[in-house]
Short mmCIF file of N, CA and C in Angstrom, two decimals:
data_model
loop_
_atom_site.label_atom_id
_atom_site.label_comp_id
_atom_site.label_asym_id
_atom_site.label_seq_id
_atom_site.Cartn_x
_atom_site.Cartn_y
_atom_site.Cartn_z
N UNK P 118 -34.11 40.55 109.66
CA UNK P 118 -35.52 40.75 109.84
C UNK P 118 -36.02 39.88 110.99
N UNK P 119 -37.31 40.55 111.33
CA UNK P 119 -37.73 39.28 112.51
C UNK P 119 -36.75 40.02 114.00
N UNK P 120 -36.27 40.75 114.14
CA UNK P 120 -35.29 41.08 115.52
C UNK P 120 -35.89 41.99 115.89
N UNK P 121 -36.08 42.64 117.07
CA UNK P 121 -36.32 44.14 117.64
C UNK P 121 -35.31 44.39 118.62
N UNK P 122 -35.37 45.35 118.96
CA UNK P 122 -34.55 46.69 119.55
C UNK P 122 -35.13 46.21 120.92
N UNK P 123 -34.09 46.39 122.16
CA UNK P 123 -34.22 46.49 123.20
C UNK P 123 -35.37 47.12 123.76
N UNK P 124 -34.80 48.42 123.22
CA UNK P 124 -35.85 50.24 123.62
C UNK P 124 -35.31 51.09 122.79
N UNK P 125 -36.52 51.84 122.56
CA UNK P 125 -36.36 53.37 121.90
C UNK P 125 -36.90 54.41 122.73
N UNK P 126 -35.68 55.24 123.12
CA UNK P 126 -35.61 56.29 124.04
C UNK P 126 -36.19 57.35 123.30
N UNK P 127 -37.10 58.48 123.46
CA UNK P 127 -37.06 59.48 122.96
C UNK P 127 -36.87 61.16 123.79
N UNK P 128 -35.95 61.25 123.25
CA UNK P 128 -35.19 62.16 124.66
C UNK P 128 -34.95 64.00 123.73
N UNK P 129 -35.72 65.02 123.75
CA UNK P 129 -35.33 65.96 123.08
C UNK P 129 -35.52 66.54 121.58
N UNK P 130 -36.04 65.38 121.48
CA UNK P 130 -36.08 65.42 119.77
C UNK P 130 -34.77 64.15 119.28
N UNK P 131 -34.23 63.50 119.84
CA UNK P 131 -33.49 62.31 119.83
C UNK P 131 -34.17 60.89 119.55
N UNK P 132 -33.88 60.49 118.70
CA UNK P 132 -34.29 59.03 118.84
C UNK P 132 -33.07 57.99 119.40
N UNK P 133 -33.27 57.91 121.24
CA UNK P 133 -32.15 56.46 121.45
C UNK P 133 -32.47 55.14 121.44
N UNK P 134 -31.51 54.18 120.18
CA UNK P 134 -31.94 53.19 120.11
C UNK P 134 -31.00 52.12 120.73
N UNK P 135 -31.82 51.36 122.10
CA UNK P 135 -30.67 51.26 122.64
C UNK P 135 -31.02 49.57 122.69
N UNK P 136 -29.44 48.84 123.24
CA UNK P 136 -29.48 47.45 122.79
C UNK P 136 -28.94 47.12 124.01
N UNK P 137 -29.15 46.12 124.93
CA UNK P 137 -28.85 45.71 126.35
C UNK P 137 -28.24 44.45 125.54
N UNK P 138 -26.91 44.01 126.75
CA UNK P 138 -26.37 42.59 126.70
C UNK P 138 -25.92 42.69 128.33
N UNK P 139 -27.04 41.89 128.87
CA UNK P 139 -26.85 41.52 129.83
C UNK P 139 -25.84 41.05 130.73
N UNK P 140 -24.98 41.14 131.73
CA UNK P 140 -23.24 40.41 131.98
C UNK P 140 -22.38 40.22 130.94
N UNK P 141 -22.77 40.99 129.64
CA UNK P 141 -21.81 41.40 128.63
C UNK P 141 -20.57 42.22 129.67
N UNK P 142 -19.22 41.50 129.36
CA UNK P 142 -17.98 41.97 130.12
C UNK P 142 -17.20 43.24 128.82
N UNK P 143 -17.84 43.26 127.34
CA UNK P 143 -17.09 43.44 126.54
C UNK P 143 -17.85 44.34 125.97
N UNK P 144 -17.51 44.73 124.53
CA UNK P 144 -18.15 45.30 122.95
C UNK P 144 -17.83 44.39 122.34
N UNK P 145 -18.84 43.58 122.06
CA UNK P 145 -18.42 42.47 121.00
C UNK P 145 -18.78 43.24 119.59
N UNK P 146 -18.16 42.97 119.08
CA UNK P 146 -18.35 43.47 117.26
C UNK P 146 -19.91 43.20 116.42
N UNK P 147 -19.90 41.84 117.17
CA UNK P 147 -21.46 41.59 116.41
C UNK P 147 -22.29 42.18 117.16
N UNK P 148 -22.31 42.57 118.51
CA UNK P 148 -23.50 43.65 119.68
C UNK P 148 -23.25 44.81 118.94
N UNK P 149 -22.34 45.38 118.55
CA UNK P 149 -22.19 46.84 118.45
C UNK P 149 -22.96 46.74 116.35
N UNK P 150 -22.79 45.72 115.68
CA UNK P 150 -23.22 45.89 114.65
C UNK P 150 -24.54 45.30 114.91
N UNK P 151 -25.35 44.72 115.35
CA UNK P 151 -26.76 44.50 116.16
C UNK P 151 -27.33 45.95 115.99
N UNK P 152 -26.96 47.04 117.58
CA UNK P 152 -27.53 47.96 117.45
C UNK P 152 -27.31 48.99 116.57
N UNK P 153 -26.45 49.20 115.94
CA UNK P 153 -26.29 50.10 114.62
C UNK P 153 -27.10 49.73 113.51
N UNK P 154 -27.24 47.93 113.42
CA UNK P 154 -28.42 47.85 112.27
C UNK P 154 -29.48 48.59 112.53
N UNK P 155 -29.88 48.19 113.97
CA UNK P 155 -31.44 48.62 114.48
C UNK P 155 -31.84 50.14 114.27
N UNK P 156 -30.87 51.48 114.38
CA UNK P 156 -31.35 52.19 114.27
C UNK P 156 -31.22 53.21 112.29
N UNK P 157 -30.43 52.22 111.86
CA UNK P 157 -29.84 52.20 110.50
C UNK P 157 -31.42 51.64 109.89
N UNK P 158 -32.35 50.18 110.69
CA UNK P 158 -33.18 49.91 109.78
C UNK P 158 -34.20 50.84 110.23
N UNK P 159 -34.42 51.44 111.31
CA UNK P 159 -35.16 52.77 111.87
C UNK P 159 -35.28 53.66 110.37
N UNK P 160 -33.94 54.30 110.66
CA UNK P 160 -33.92 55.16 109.19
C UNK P 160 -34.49 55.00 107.92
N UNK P 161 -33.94 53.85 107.93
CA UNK P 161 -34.51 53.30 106.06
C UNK P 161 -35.87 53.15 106.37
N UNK P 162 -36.50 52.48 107.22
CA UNK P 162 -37.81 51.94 107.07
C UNK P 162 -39.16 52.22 107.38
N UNK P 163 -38.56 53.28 108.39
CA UNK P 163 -40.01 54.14 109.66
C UNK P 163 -39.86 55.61 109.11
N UNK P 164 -40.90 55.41 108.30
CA UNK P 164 -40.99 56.51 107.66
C UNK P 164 -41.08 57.93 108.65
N UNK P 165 -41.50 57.43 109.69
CA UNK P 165 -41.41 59.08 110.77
C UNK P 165 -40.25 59.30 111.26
N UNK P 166 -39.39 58.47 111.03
CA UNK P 166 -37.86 58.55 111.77
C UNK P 166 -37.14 58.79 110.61
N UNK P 167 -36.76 59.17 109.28
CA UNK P 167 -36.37 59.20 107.92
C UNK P 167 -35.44 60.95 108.37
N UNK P 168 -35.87 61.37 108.84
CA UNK P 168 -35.52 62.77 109.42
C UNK P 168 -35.00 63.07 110.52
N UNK P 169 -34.84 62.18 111.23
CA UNK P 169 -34.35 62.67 112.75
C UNK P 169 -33.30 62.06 112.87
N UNK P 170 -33.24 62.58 114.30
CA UNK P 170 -31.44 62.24 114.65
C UNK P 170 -31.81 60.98 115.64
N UNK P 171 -30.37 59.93 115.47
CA UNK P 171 -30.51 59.06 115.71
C UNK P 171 -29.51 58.62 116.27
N UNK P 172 -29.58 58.15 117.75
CA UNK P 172 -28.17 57.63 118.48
C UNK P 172 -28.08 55.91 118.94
N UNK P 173 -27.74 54.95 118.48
CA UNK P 173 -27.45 53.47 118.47
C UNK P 173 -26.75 53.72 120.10
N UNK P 174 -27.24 52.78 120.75
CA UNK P 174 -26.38 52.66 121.61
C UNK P 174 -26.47 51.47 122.37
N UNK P 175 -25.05 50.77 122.75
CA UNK P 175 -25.05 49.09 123.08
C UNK P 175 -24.51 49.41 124.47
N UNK P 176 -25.46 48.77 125.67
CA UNK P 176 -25.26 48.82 126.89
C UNK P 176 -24.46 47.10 127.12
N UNK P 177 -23.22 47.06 127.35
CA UNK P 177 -23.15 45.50 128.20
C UNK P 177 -22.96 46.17 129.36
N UNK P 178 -23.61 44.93 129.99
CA UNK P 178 -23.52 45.97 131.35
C UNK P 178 -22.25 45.53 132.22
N UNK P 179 -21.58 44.77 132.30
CA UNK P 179 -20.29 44.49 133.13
C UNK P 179 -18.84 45.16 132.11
N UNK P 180 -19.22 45.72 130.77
CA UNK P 180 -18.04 46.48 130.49
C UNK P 180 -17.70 47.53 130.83
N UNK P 181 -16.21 47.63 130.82
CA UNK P 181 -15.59 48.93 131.44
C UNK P 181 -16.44 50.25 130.83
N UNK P 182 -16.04 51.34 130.99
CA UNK P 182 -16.46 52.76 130.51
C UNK P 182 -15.77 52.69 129.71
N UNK P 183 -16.52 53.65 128.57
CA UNK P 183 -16.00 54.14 127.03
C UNK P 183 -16.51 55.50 127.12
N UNK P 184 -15.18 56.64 126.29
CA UNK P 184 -15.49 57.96 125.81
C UNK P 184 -17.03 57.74 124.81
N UNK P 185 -17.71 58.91 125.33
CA UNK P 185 -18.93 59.21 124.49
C UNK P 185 -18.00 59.36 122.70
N UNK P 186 -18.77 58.52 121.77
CA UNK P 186 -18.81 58.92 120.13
C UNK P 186 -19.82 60.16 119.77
N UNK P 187 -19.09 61.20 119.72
CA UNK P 187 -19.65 62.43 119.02
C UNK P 187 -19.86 62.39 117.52
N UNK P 188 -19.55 61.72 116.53
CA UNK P 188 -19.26 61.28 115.32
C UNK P 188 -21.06 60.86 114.89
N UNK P 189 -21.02 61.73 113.80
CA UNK P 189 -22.39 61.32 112.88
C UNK P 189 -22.23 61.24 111.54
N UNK P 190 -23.01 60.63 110.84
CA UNK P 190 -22.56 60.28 109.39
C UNK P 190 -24.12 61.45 108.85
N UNK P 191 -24.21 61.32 107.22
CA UNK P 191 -24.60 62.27 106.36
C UNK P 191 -25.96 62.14 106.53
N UNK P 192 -26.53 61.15 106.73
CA UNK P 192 -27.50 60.30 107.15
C UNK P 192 -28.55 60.49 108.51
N UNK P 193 -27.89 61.37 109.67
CA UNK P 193 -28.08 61.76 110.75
C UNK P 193 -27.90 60.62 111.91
N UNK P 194 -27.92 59.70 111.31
CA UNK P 194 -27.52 58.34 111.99
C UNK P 194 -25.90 58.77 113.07
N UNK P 195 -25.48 58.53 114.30
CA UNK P 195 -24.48 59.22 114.84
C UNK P 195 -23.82 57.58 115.40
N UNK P 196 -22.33 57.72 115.18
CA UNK P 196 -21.63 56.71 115.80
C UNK P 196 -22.35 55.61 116.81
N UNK P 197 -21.90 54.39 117.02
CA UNK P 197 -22.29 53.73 118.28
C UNK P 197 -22.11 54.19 119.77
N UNK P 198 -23.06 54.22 120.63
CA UNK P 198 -22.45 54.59 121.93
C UNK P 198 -22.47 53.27 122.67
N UNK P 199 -21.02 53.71 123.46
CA UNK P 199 -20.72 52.00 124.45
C UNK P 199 -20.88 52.35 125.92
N UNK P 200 -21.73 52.21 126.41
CA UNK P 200 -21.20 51.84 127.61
C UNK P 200 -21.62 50.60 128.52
N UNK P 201 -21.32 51.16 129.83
CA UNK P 201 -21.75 50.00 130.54
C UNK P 201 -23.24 50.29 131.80
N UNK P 202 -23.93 49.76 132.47
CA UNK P 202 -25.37 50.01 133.11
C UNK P 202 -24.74 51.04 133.68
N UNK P 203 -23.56 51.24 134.46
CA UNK P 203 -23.97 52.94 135.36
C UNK P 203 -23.71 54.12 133.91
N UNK P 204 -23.36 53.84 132.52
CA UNK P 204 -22.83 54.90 131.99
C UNK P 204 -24.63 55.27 130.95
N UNK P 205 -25.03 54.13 131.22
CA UNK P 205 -26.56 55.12 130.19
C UNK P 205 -26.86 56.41 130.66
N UNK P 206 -27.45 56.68 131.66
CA UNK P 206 -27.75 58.11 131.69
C UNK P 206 -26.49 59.50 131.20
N UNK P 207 -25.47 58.61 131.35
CA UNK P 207 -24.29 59.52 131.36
C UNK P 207 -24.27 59.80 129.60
N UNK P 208 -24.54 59.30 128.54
CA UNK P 208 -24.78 59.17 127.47
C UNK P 208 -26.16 59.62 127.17
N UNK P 209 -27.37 59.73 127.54
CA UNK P 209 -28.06 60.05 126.86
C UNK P 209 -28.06 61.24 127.47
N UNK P 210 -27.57 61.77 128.39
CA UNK P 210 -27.39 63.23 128.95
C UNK P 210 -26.75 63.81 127.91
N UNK P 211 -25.27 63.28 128.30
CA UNK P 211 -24.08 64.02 127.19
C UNK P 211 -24.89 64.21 125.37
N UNK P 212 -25.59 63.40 125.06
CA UNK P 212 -25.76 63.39 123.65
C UNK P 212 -27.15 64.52 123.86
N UNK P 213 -27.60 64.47 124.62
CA UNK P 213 -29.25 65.32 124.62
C UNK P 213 -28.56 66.57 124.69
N UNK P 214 -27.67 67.04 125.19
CA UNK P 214 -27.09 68.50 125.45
C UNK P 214 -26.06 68.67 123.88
N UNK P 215 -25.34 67.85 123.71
CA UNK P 215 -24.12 68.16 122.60
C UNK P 215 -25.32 67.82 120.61
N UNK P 216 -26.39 67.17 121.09
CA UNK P 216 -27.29 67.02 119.55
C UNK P 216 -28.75 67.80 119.72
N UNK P 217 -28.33 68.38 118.45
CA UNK P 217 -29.44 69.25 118.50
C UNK P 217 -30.76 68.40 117.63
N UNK P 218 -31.63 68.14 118.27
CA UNK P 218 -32.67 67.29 117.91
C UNK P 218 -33.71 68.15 117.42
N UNK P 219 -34.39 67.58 116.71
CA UNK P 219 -35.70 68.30 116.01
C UNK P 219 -36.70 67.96 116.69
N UNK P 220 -38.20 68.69 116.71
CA UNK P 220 -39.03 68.36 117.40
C UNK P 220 -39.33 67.54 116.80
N UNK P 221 -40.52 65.98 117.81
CA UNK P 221 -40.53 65.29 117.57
C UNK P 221 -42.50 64.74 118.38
N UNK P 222 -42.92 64.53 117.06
CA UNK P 222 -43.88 63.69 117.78
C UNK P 222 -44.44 62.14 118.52
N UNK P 223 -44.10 62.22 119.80
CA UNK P 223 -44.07 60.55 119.67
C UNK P 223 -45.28 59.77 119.77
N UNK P 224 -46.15 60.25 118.89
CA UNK P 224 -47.34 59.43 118.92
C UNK P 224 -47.61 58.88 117.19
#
């Protein structure tokens, strides 16, 4: 409790919840469970987000490239995405085209 989220992207009917680590060279385990809480406590707690689809995603920005996670749980909550600063757009592209998002009001 007490933490916030980098940014919340809303892209399509997508909610991206995304987590920056600055000259992060890596995926550290505790960054990647950071932003998975954040959009995990999204779910449970924001009652307008209880329904939508939801993509975690941990930017370090000096780590190598990682394959996009297509993987979603029952929950609508979808795997962590990794990449690094040139691969965000490349991820919220790939996921805006491959997830089918519900409409979404963002006000």
């Amino acid at each position: 409790m007490g933490k916030r989220v980098d940014l919340i992207f809303i892209c399509k009917g997508i909610i991206f919840v995304i987590e920056f680590k600055v000259n992060a060279k890596g995926y550290e385990q505790a960054s990647k469970d950071q932003a998975l809480d954040y959009a995990i406590d999204l779910k449970n707690f924001h009652e307008a987000s209880r329904d939508k689809v939801l993509v975690p995603v941990l930017v370090a920005t000096d780590a190598p490239k990682i394959e996009i996670n297509k993987t979603c749980g029952d929950d609508n909550v979808y795997g962590i995405q990794l990449c690094n600063v040139d691969g965000l757009a490349r991820v919220i592209i790939e996921m805006s085209e491959y997830v089918a998002g519900a409409d979404l009001d963002p006000d």
